[in-house]
Every structure is written in structure tokens, then in C-alpha cells.
Amino acid sequence: GAVVSQHPSWVICKSGTSVKIECRSLDFQATTMFWYRQFPKQSLMLMATSNEGSKATYEQGVEKDKFLINHASLTLSTLTVTSAHPEDSSFYICSATSDRGTTNEKLFFGSGTQLSVL
Amino acid sequence: RKEVEQDPGPFNVPEGATVAFNCTYSNSASQSFFWYRQDCRKEPKLLMSVYSSGNEDGRFTAQLNRASQYISLLIRDSKLSDSATYLCVVNRANQGGKLIFGQGTELSVKP
């Protein structure tokens, strides 16, 4: 089945540094990728939708200059948390829709990235 | 009002119990509905889609009431391995693929 590889699985960084998270679709072309954030005991909150070759669409309240999304190819999307602060510590997870005629109801999730900002 | 709301939980039940999760959604134009399961610090996994006619998969039964904008999940004969957080998920109308997640209901099945 379709696989989405997300790296890193976890990262600890100092406040003020930038962190890049990658999501790759391994055996399919992901025309659309979604980025979610999840705080402890809370729901997955959609941050942005990225389409290959175009600018990402951000959800209300998500700072596009802080969370940079790049979807340069059909198999790779990246999320960069710029100048991370402790309040950015969260579980970040991507998901992708397949181009194989699977209904777009089915999303394939990466395994998530736990970010801890000290 | 949140787009998708679930029972706050947590639910603590003994093995073999029947447990029901409830969910409501605010956008009447939503088209697709799902239940996902999420284990701690893992990606959510699709448990089942939910159809207007209701659907069953083994011990799991999902129901949808479009008039009330209400979705339910019933787990019969619960197992220890059912312990997880159950997420009610709705697609955003006319934005296929963009899923909105409820806050989840945690289930803990005890021996």
C-alpha cells in the first residue's frame, strides 16, 4: 500500500533555531499534502494544505512566515518551523492523497514528528 | 463552535464491555465521515468510514444521522487492544481530502 515517510521522528532543539520536517511519498505521487499539528490530549489541527508547485494554503491563525511549507515535487513536501519557541513544541504530522484513483477520502499519514523546543 | 465535537472521555471499561462514542459536526454540507484510531504519539489510522445506512465491521458499528449531524461508533466485546484514542473525522465540504478531526475520546479497556 501507499507509504508516506516522515523524518525526523523526533527532534529537540534550542529556542530560536529552525527545524525542517520532511514527508516523502515512497510509491505514489502526492499531488496534495496536508500538515497537521497536535498538542497533548488535543485533536489534530490542520495547519496548511500544500499542492505541488504552488504556494501552500494556510488555515486561519497559522503564521505562514513561521511555518514554511515547500512542495517542490510530487513526492516531497517539507515543513520548516522557523525560529522555534517552546510553545511550538508539538506533534507534527503530514498526510497525502494518492494519485492512484483511491478516493480522496483516504489519506496516507506519515508517522509524525515530535518537536521539543528547549 | 468546533467543527467536530466528541465526548470528552476518557472512557474506562472492563474487557467485554460495549462502549459507544458520540460525535457531532457543524457543517451540514459535509460529505464524508470516518472514525480513526490513534495510539499515543502515533499517526491516526482509519478504522472505518461511516455511511448513512450504517455499517458494521466485526465488533465495530458506525452510524450516521445527517439530519441531526450526528455520528456514532459502537464497540462490542471490547478487548485490551482496543485501548486508544478514537477520532471522529469529517471532510470539509467541497474540499475533498481536507479532513477535520474531533478532539478524540480516549478509551482504556481494563482486564
PDB file of C-alpha atoms in Angstrom:
ATOM      1  CA  GLY A   1       0.000   0.000   0.000  1.00  0.00           C
ATOM      2  CA  ALA A   2       0.872   3.638  -0.243  1.00  0.00           C
ATOM      3  CA  VAL A   3       3.543   4.775   2.212  1.00  0.00           C
ATOM      4  CA  VAL A   4       4.431   8.214   3.468  1.00  0.00           C
ATOM      5  CA  SER A   5       7.817   8.512   5.116  1.00  0.00           C
ATOM      6  CA  GLN A   6       8.244  11.342   7.612  1.00  0.00           C
ATOM      7  CA  HIS A   7      11.541  12.432   9.135  1.00  0.00           C
ATOM      8  CA  PRO A   8      12.734  13.041  11.694  1.00  0.00           C
ATOM      9  CA  SER A   9      10.603  11.101  14.169  1.00  0.00           C
ATOM     10  CA  TRP A  10      11.625  13.379  16.962  1.00  0.00           C
ATOM     11  CA  VAL A  11      13.775  16.437  17.365  1.00  0.00           C
ATOM     12  CA  ILE A  12      14.965  18.504  20.273  1.00  0.00           C
ATOM     13  CA  CYS A  13      16.245  21.973  19.517  1.00  0.00           C
ATOM     14  CA  LYS A  14      17.137  25.203  21.198  1.00  0.00           C
ATOM     15  CA  SER A  15      14.799  28.150  21.142  1.00  0.00           C
ATOM     16  CA  GLY A  16      15.432  30.356  18.130  1.00  0.00           C
ATOM     17  CA  THR A  17      16.622  27.640  15.785  1.00  0.00           C
ATOM     18  CA  SER A  18      14.786  26.378  12.722  1.00  0.00           C
ATOM     19  CA  VAL A  19      13.665  22.820  12.213  1.00  0.00           C
ATOM     20  CA  LYS A  20      12.820  21.131   8.931  1.00  0.00           C
ATOM     21  CA  ILE A  21      10.456  18.182   8.717  1.00  0.00           C
ATOM     22  CA  GLU A  22      10.240  16.124   5.534  1.00  0.00           C
ATOM     23  CA  CYS A  23       7.474  13.984   4.182  1.00  0.00           C
ATOM     24  CA  ARG A  24       8.025  11.739   1.202  1.00  0.00           C
ATOM     25  CA  SER A  25       5.558   9.604  -0.638  1.00  0.00           C
ATOM     26  CA  LEU A  26       7.510   6.453  -1.415  1.00  0.00           C
ATOM     27  CA  ASP A  27       5.459   4.664  -4.029  1.00  0.00           C
ATOM     28  CA  PHE A  28       2.952   7.164  -5.284  1.00  0.00           C
ATOM     29  CA  GLN A  29       2.703  10.758  -6.386  1.00  0.00           C
ATOM     30  CA  ALA A  30       1.231  13.002  -3.745  1.00  0.00           C
ATOM     31  CA  THR A  31      -0.365  15.928  -5.511  1.00  0.00           C
ATOM     32  CA  THR A  32      -1.653  17.278  -2.232  1.00  0.00           C
ATOM     33  CA  MET A  33      -0.178  17.096   1.226  1.00  0.00           C
ATOM     34  CA  PHE A  34      -1.717  18.250   4.461  1.00  0.00           C
ATOM     35  CA  TRP A  35       0.194  19.306   7.535  1.00  0.00           C
ATOM     36  CA  TYR A  36      -1.302  18.874  10.995  1.00  0.00           C
ATOM     37  CA  ARG A  37      -0.205  19.769  14.490  1.00  0.00           C
ATOM     38  CA  GLN A  38      -1.332  18.017  17.625  1.00  0.00           C
ATOM     39  CA  PHE A  39      -0.818  19.200  21.180  1.00  0.00           C
ATOM     40  CA  PRO A  40      -1.113  16.689  24.037  1.00  0.00           C
ATOM     41  CA  LYS A  41      -4.662  15.491  24.628  1.00  0.00           C
ATOM     42  CA  GLN A  42      -5.912  17.589  21.747  1.00  0.00           C
ATOM     43  CA  SER A  43      -7.063  16.959  18.225  1.00  0.00           C
ATOM     44  CA  LEU A  44      -5.051  17.091  15.051  1.00  0.00           C
ATOM     45  CA  MET A  45      -5.320  20.669  13.863  1.00  0.00           C
ATOM     46  CA  LEU A  46      -4.933  21.289  10.161  1.00  0.00           C
ATOM     47  CA  MET A  47      -2.197  23.837   9.593  1.00  0.00           C
ATOM     48  CA  ALA A  48      -1.949  24.037   5.835  1.00  0.00           C
ATOM     49  CA  THR A  49      -2.560  22.344   2.536  1.00  0.00           C
ATOM     50  CA  SER A  50       0.217  22.147   0.011  1.00  0.00           C
ATOM     51  CA  ASN A  51      -0.079  21.379  -3.666  1.00  0.00           C
ATOM     52  CA  GLU A  52       2.917  20.526  -5.776  1.00  0.00           C
ATOM     53  CA  GLY A  53       4.374  23.561  -7.459  1.00  0.00           C
ATOM     54  CA  SER A  54       2.175  26.152  -5.824  1.00  0.00           C
ATOM     55  CA  LYS A  55       2.029  28.103  -2.604  1.00  0.00           C
ATOM     56  CA  ALA A  56       0.557  26.431   0.416  1.00  0.00           C
ATOM     57  CA  THR A  57      -2.834  27.423   1.728  1.00  0.00           C
ATOM     58  CA  TYR A  58      -2.732  28.119   5.431  1.00  0.00           C
ATOM     59  CA  GLU A  59      -5.543  27.729   7.909  1.00  0.00           C
ATOM     60  CA  GLN A  60      -6.725  30.734   9.836  1.00  0.00           C
ATOM     61  CA  GLY A  61      -4.405  31.574  12.690  1.00  0.00           C
ATOM     62  CA  VAL A  62      -1.378  29.743  11.293  1.00  0.00           C
ATOM     63  CA  GLU A  63       1.550  32.051  10.571  1.00  0.00           C
ATOM     64  CA  LYS A  64       2.813  31.351   7.083  1.00  0.00           C
ATOM     65  CA  ASP A  65       6.105  33.114   7.748  1.00  0.00           C
ATOM     66  CA  LYS A  66       6.757  30.930  10.743  1.00  0.00           C
ATOM     67  CA  PHE A  67       5.711  27.624   9.235  1.00  0.00           C
ATOM     68  CA  LEU A  68       7.263  27.473   5.798  1.00  0.00           C
ATOM     69  CA  ILE A  69       5.923  24.780   3.531  1.00  0.00           C
ATOM     70  CA  ASN A  70       7.564  23.697   0.327  1.00  0.00           C
ATOM     71  CA  HIS A  71       6.108  21.127  -2.037  1.00  0.00           C
ATOM     72  CA  ALA A  72       8.639  21.207  -4.828  1.00  0.00           C
ATOM     73  CA  SER A  73       7.970  17.750  -6.213  1.00  0.00           C
ATOM     74  CA  LEU A  74       5.201  15.194  -6.334  1.00  0.00           C
ATOM     75  CA  THR A  75       6.960  13.069  -3.753  1.00  0.00           C
ATOM     76  CA  LEU A  76       8.320  15.561  -1.252  1.00  0.00           C
ATOM     77  CA  SER A  77       6.856  18.228   0.989  1.00  0.00           C
ATOM     78  CA  THR A  78       8.717  19.972   3.780  1.00  0.00           C
ATOM     79  CA  LEU A  79       7.607  21.973   6.779  1.00  0.00           C
ATOM     80  CA  THR A  80      10.134  24.318   8.342  1.00  0.00           C
ATOM     81  CA  VAL A  81       9.430  25.746  11.768  1.00  0.00           C
ATOM     82  CA  THR A  82      11.416  28.958  11.797  1.00  0.00           C
ATOM     83  CA  SER A  83      12.785  30.487  14.988  1.00  0.00           C
ATOM     84  CA  ALA A  84      11.147  27.802  17.060  1.00  0.00           C
ATOM     85  CA  HIS A  85       9.994  28.598  20.577  1.00  0.00           C
ATOM     86  CA  PRO A  86       8.860  26.326  23.407  1.00  0.00           C
ATOM     87  CA  GLU A  87       5.216  26.934  22.527  1.00  0.00           C
ATOM     88  CA  ASP A  88       5.894  25.336  19.120  1.00  0.00           C
ATOM     89  CA  SER A  89       6.649  22.058  20.845  1.00  0.00           C
ATOM     90  CA  SER A  90       4.103  19.664  19.433  1.00  0.00           C
ATOM     91  CA  PHE A  91       3.495  16.565  17.333  1.00  0.00           C
ATOM     92  CA  TYR A  92       3.582  17.446  13.639  1.00  0.00           C
ATOM     93  CA  ILE A  93       2.197  15.028  11.096  1.00  0.00           C
ATOM     94  CA  CYS A  94       1.726  15.073   7.364  1.00  0.00           C
ATOM     95  CA  SER A  95      -0.730  13.261   5.177  1.00  0.00           C
ATOM     96  CA  ALA A  96      -1.013  12.847   1.451  1.00  0.00           C
ATOM     97  CA  THR A  97      -3.607  11.936  -1.094  1.00  0.00           C
ATOM     98  CA  SER A  98      -2.673   9.346  -3.660  1.00  0.00           C
ATOM     99  CA  ASP A  99      -2.967   9.784  -7.373  1.00  0.00           C
ATOM    100  CA  ARG A 100      -3.944   6.165  -7.910  1.00  0.00           C
ATOM    101  CA  GLY A 101      -7.618   6.688  -8.161  1.00  0.00           C
ATOM    102  CA  THR A 102      -8.059   5.993  -4.498  1.00  0.00           C
ATOM    103  CA  THR A 103     -10.918   8.077  -3.286  1.00  0.00           C
ATOM    104  CA  ASN A 104      -9.674  11.268  -1.805  1.00  0.00           C
ATOM    105  CA  GLU A 105     -11.290  10.172   1.378  1.00  0.00           C
ATOM    106  CA  LYS A 106      -8.264   8.041   2.039  1.00  0.00           C
ATOM    107  CA  LEU A 107      -5.273   9.822   3.344  1.00  0.00           C
ATOM    108  CA  PHE A 108      -1.917   8.263   3.974  1.00  0.00           C
ATOM    109  CA  PHE A 109      -0.227   9.581   7.055  1.00  0.00           C
ATOM    110  CA  GLY A 110       3.395   9.984   7.901  1.00  0.00           C
ATOM    111  CA  SER A 111       4.491   8.625  11.254  1.00  0.00           C
ATOM    112  CA  GLY A 112       4.734  12.076  12.795  1.00  0.00           C
ATOM    113  CA  THR A 113       7.475  14.240  14.272  1.00  0.00           C
ATOM    114  CA  GLN A 114       7.636  15.093  17.942  1.00  0.00           C
ATOM    115  CA  LEU A 115       9.259  18.513  18.285  1.00  0.00           C
ATOM    116  CA  SER A 116      10.553  19.685  21.626  1.00  0.00           C
ATOM    117  CA  VAL A 117      11.922  23.212  21.843  1.00  0.00           C
ATOM    118  CA  LEU A 118      14.010  23.977  24.900  1.00  0.00           C
TER     119      LEU A 118
ATOM    120  CA  ARG B   1     -18.404  26.177  17.919  1.00  0.00           C
ATOM    121  CA  LYS B   2     -15.919  23.491  16.884  1.00  0.00           C
ATOM    122  CA  GLU B   3     -16.460  21.887  13.517  1.00  0.00           C
ATOM    123  CA  VAL B   4     -16.355  18.413  15.035  1.00  0.00           C
ATOM    124  CA  GLU B   5     -17.112  17.681  18.676  1.00  0.00           C
ATOM    125  CA  GLN B   6     -16.797  14.446  20.581  1.00  0.00           C
ATOM    126  CA  ASP B   7     -17.477  13.109  24.042  1.00  0.00           C
ATOM    127  CA  PRO B   8     -14.662  14.358  26.252  1.00  0.00           C
ATOM    128  CA  GLY B   9     -13.811  10.985  27.791  1.00  0.00           C
ATOM    129  CA  PRO B  10     -11.777   9.187  28.950  1.00  0.00           C
ATOM    130  CA  PHE B  11     -13.784   6.003  28.983  1.00  0.00           C
ATOM    131  CA  ASN B  12     -12.546   3.287  31.305  1.00  0.00           C
ATOM    132  CA  VAL B  13     -14.287  -0.022  30.704  1.00  0.00           C
ATOM    133  CA  PRO B  14     -13.691  -3.695  31.564  1.00  0.00           C
ATOM    134  CA  GLU B  15     -12.902  -6.240  28.910  1.00  0.00           C
ATOM    135  CA  GLY B  16     -16.005  -7.458  27.167  1.00  0.00           C
ATOM    136  CA  ALA B  17     -17.934  -4.259  27.705  1.00  0.00           C
ATOM    137  CA  THR B  18     -19.812  -2.413  24.999  1.00  0.00           C
ATOM    138  CA  VAL B  19     -18.824   1.198  24.589  1.00  0.00           C
ATOM    139  CA  ALA B  20     -20.345   3.946  22.467  1.00  0.00           C
ATOM    140  CA  PHE B  21     -18.719   7.097  21.174  1.00  0.00           C
ATOM    141  CA  ASN B  22     -20.699  10.098  20.012  1.00  0.00           C
ATOM    142  CA  CYS B  23     -19.778  12.893  17.684  1.00  0.00           C
ATOM    143  CA  THR B  24     -21.498  15.922  16.183  1.00  0.00           C
ATOM    144  CA  TYR B  25     -20.437  18.103  13.273  1.00  0.00           C
ATOM    145  CA  SER B  26     -21.421  21.646  12.429  1.00  0.00           C
ATOM    146  CA  ASN B  27     -21.252  21.836   8.639  1.00  0.00           C
ATOM    147  CA  SER B  28     -24.385  20.324   7.182  1.00  0.00           C
ATOM    148  CA  ALA B  29     -22.763  20.165   3.755  1.00  0.00           C
ATOM    149  CA  SER B  30     -20.074  17.732   4.905  1.00  0.00           C
ATOM    150  CA  GLN B  31     -19.997  14.671   2.731  1.00  0.00           C
ATOM    151  CA  SER B  32     -17.679  12.094   4.187  1.00  0.00           C
ATOM    152  CA  PHE B  33     -17.333  10.770   7.684  1.00  0.00           C
ATOM    153  CA  PHE B  34     -14.851   8.493   9.341  1.00  0.00           C
ATOM    154  CA  TRP B  35     -13.641   7.030  12.578  1.00  0.00           C
ATOM    155  CA  TYR B  36      -9.903   6.910  13.084  1.00  0.00           C
ATOM    156  CA  ARG B  37      -7.938   5.284  15.847  1.00  0.00           C
ATOM    157  CA  GLN B  38      -4.805   6.855  17.261  1.00  0.00           C
ATOM    158  CA  ASP B  39      -2.337   5.293  19.639  1.00  0.00           C
ATOM    159  CA  CYS B  40      -0.157   7.559  21.731  1.00  0.00           C
ATOM    160  CA  ARG B  41       2.328   9.548  19.636  1.00  0.00           C
ATOM    161  CA  LYS B  42       1.457   7.598  16.514  1.00  0.00           C
ATOM    162  CA  GLU B  43      -0.243   8.529  13.297  1.00  0.00           C
ATOM    163  CA  PRO B  44      -4.022   8.093  13.163  1.00  0.00           C
ATOM    164  CA  LYS B  45      -5.244   5.018  11.343  1.00  0.00           C
ATOM    165  CA  LEU B  46      -8.516   4.679   9.544  1.00  0.00           C
ATOM    166  CA  LEU B  47     -10.874   2.436  11.467  1.00  0.00           C
ATOM    167  CA  MET B  48     -13.894   2.740   9.219  1.00  0.00           C
ATOM    168  CA  SER B  49     -15.848   5.041   7.001  1.00  0.00           C
ATOM    169  CA  VAL B  50     -19.358   5.933   8.071  1.00  0.00           C
ATOM    170  CA  TYR B  51     -22.324   5.678   5.726  1.00  0.00           C
ATOM    171  CA  SER B  52     -25.880   6.888   6.050  1.00  0.00           C
ATOM    172  CA  SER B  53     -27.160   3.342   6.052  1.00  0.00           C
ATOM    173  CA  GLY B  54     -24.901   2.439   8.929  1.00  0.00           C
ATOM    174  CA  ASN B  55     -22.113  -0.052   8.604  1.00  0.00           C
ATOM    175  CA  GLU B  56     -20.539  -2.779  10.630  1.00  0.00           C
ATOM    176  CA  ASP B  57     -17.097  -4.293  10.671  1.00  0.00           C
ATOM    177  CA  GLY B  58     -16.792  -7.131  13.120  1.00  0.00           C
ATOM    178  CA  ARG B  59     -17.217  -5.716  16.606  1.00  0.00           C
ATOM    179  CA  PHE B  60     -17.439  -2.165  15.329  1.00  0.00           C
ATOM    180  CA  THR B  61     -20.627  -0.473  14.182  1.00  0.00           C
ATOM    181  CA  ALA B  62     -20.835   3.077  12.860  1.00  0.00           C
ATOM    182  CA  GLN B  63     -23.961   5.138  12.396  1.00  0.00           C
ATOM    183  CA  LEU B  64     -24.613   8.461  10.718  1.00  0.00           C
ATOM    184  CA  ASN B  65     -27.631  10.698  11.190  1.00  0.00           C
ATOM    185  CA  ARG B  66     -27.403  13.529   8.692  1.00  0.00           C
ATOM    186  CA  ALA B  67     -30.499  15.282   9.985  1.00  0.00           C
ATOM    187  CA  SER B  68     -29.022  15.541  13.458  1.00  0.00           C
ATOM    188  CA  GLN B  69     -25.446  15.869  12.173  1.00  0.00           C
ATOM    189  CA  TYR B  70     -24.509  13.078  14.493  1.00  0.00           C
ATOM    190  CA  ILE B  71     -22.098  10.174  14.149  1.00  0.00           C
ATOM    191  CA  SER B  72     -21.597   7.254  16.482  1.00  0.00           C
ATOM    192  CA  LEU B  73     -19.258   4.338  16.935  1.00  0.00           C
ATOM    193  CA  LEU B  74     -20.155   1.245  18.932  1.00  0.00           C
ATOM    194  CA  ILE B  75     -17.562  -1.263  20.056  1.00  0.00           C
ATOM    195  CA  ARG B  76     -18.856  -4.573  21.297  1.00  0.00           C
ATOM    196  CA  ASP B  77     -16.951  -7.116  23.381  1.00  0.00           C
ATOM    197  CA  SER B  78     -14.106  -4.676  23.893  1.00  0.00           C
ATOM    198  CA  LYS B  79     -10.558  -6.011  24.007  1.00  0.00           C
ATOM    199  CA  LEU B  80      -7.476  -4.713  25.760  1.00  0.00           C
ATOM    200  CA  SER B  81      -6.063  -3.910  22.351  1.00  0.00           C
ATOM    201  CA  ASP B  82      -8.941  -1.532  21.709  1.00  0.00           C
ATOM    202  CA  SER B  83      -7.368   0.924  24.158  1.00  0.00           C
ATOM    203  CA  ALA B  84      -6.595   4.020  22.116  1.00  0.00           C
ATOM    204  CA  THR B  85      -7.991   7.416  21.258  1.00  0.00           C
ATOM    205  CA  TYR B  86     -10.882   7.369  18.801  1.00  0.00           C
ATOM    206  CA  LEU B  87     -11.155  10.297  16.457  1.00  0.00           C
ATOM    207  CA  CYS B  88     -14.301  11.384  14.688  1.00  0.00           C
ATOM    208  CA  VAL B  89     -13.343  12.854  11.327  1.00  0.00           C
ATOM    209  CA  VAL B  90     -15.338  14.815   8.782  1.00  0.00           C
ATOM    210  CA  ASN B  91     -14.344  16.111   5.413  1.00  0.00           C
ATOM    211  CA  ARG B  92     -14.676  19.801   4.750  1.00  0.00           C
ATOM    212  CA  ALA B  93     -17.465  20.285   2.295  1.00  0.00           C
ATOM    213  CA  ASN B  94     -16.281  20.867  -1.240  1.00  0.00           C
ATOM    214  CA  GLN B  95     -12.664  20.486  -0.210  1.00  0.00           C
ATOM    215  CA  GLY B  96     -12.208  16.783  -0.724  1.00  0.00           C
ATOM    216  CA  GLY B  97      -9.268  15.345   1.104  1.00  0.00           C
ATOM    217  CA  LYS B  98      -9.183  18.031   3.760  1.00  0.00           C
ATOM    218  CA  LEU B  99     -10.216  16.269   6.916  1.00  0.00           C
ATOM    219  CA  ILE B 100     -11.260  17.895  10.150  1.00  0.00           C
ATOM    220  CA  PHE B 101     -10.607  15.895  13.295  1.00  0.00           C
ATOM    221  CA  GLY B 102     -12.537  15.879  16.518  1.00  0.00           C
ATOM    222  CA  GLN B 103     -10.554  16.161  19.718  1.00  0.00           C
ATOM    223  CA  GLY B 104     -10.764  12.433  20.253  1.00  0.00           C
ATOM    224  CA  THR B 105     -12.131  10.238  23.002  1.00  0.00           C
ATOM    225  CA  GLU B 106      -9.692   8.141  24.928  1.00  0.00           C
ATOM    226  CA  LEU B 107     -10.665   4.566  25.648  1.00  0.00           C
ATOM    227  CA  SER B 108      -8.964   2.423  28.230  1.00  0.00           C
ATOM    228  CA  VAL B 109     -10.012  -1.221  28.414  1.00  0.00           C
ATOM    229  CA  LYS B 110      -9.024  -2.898  31.656  1.00  0.00           C
ATOM    230  CA  PRO B 111      -8.655  -6.627  32.369  1.00  0.00           C
TER     231      PRO B 111
END
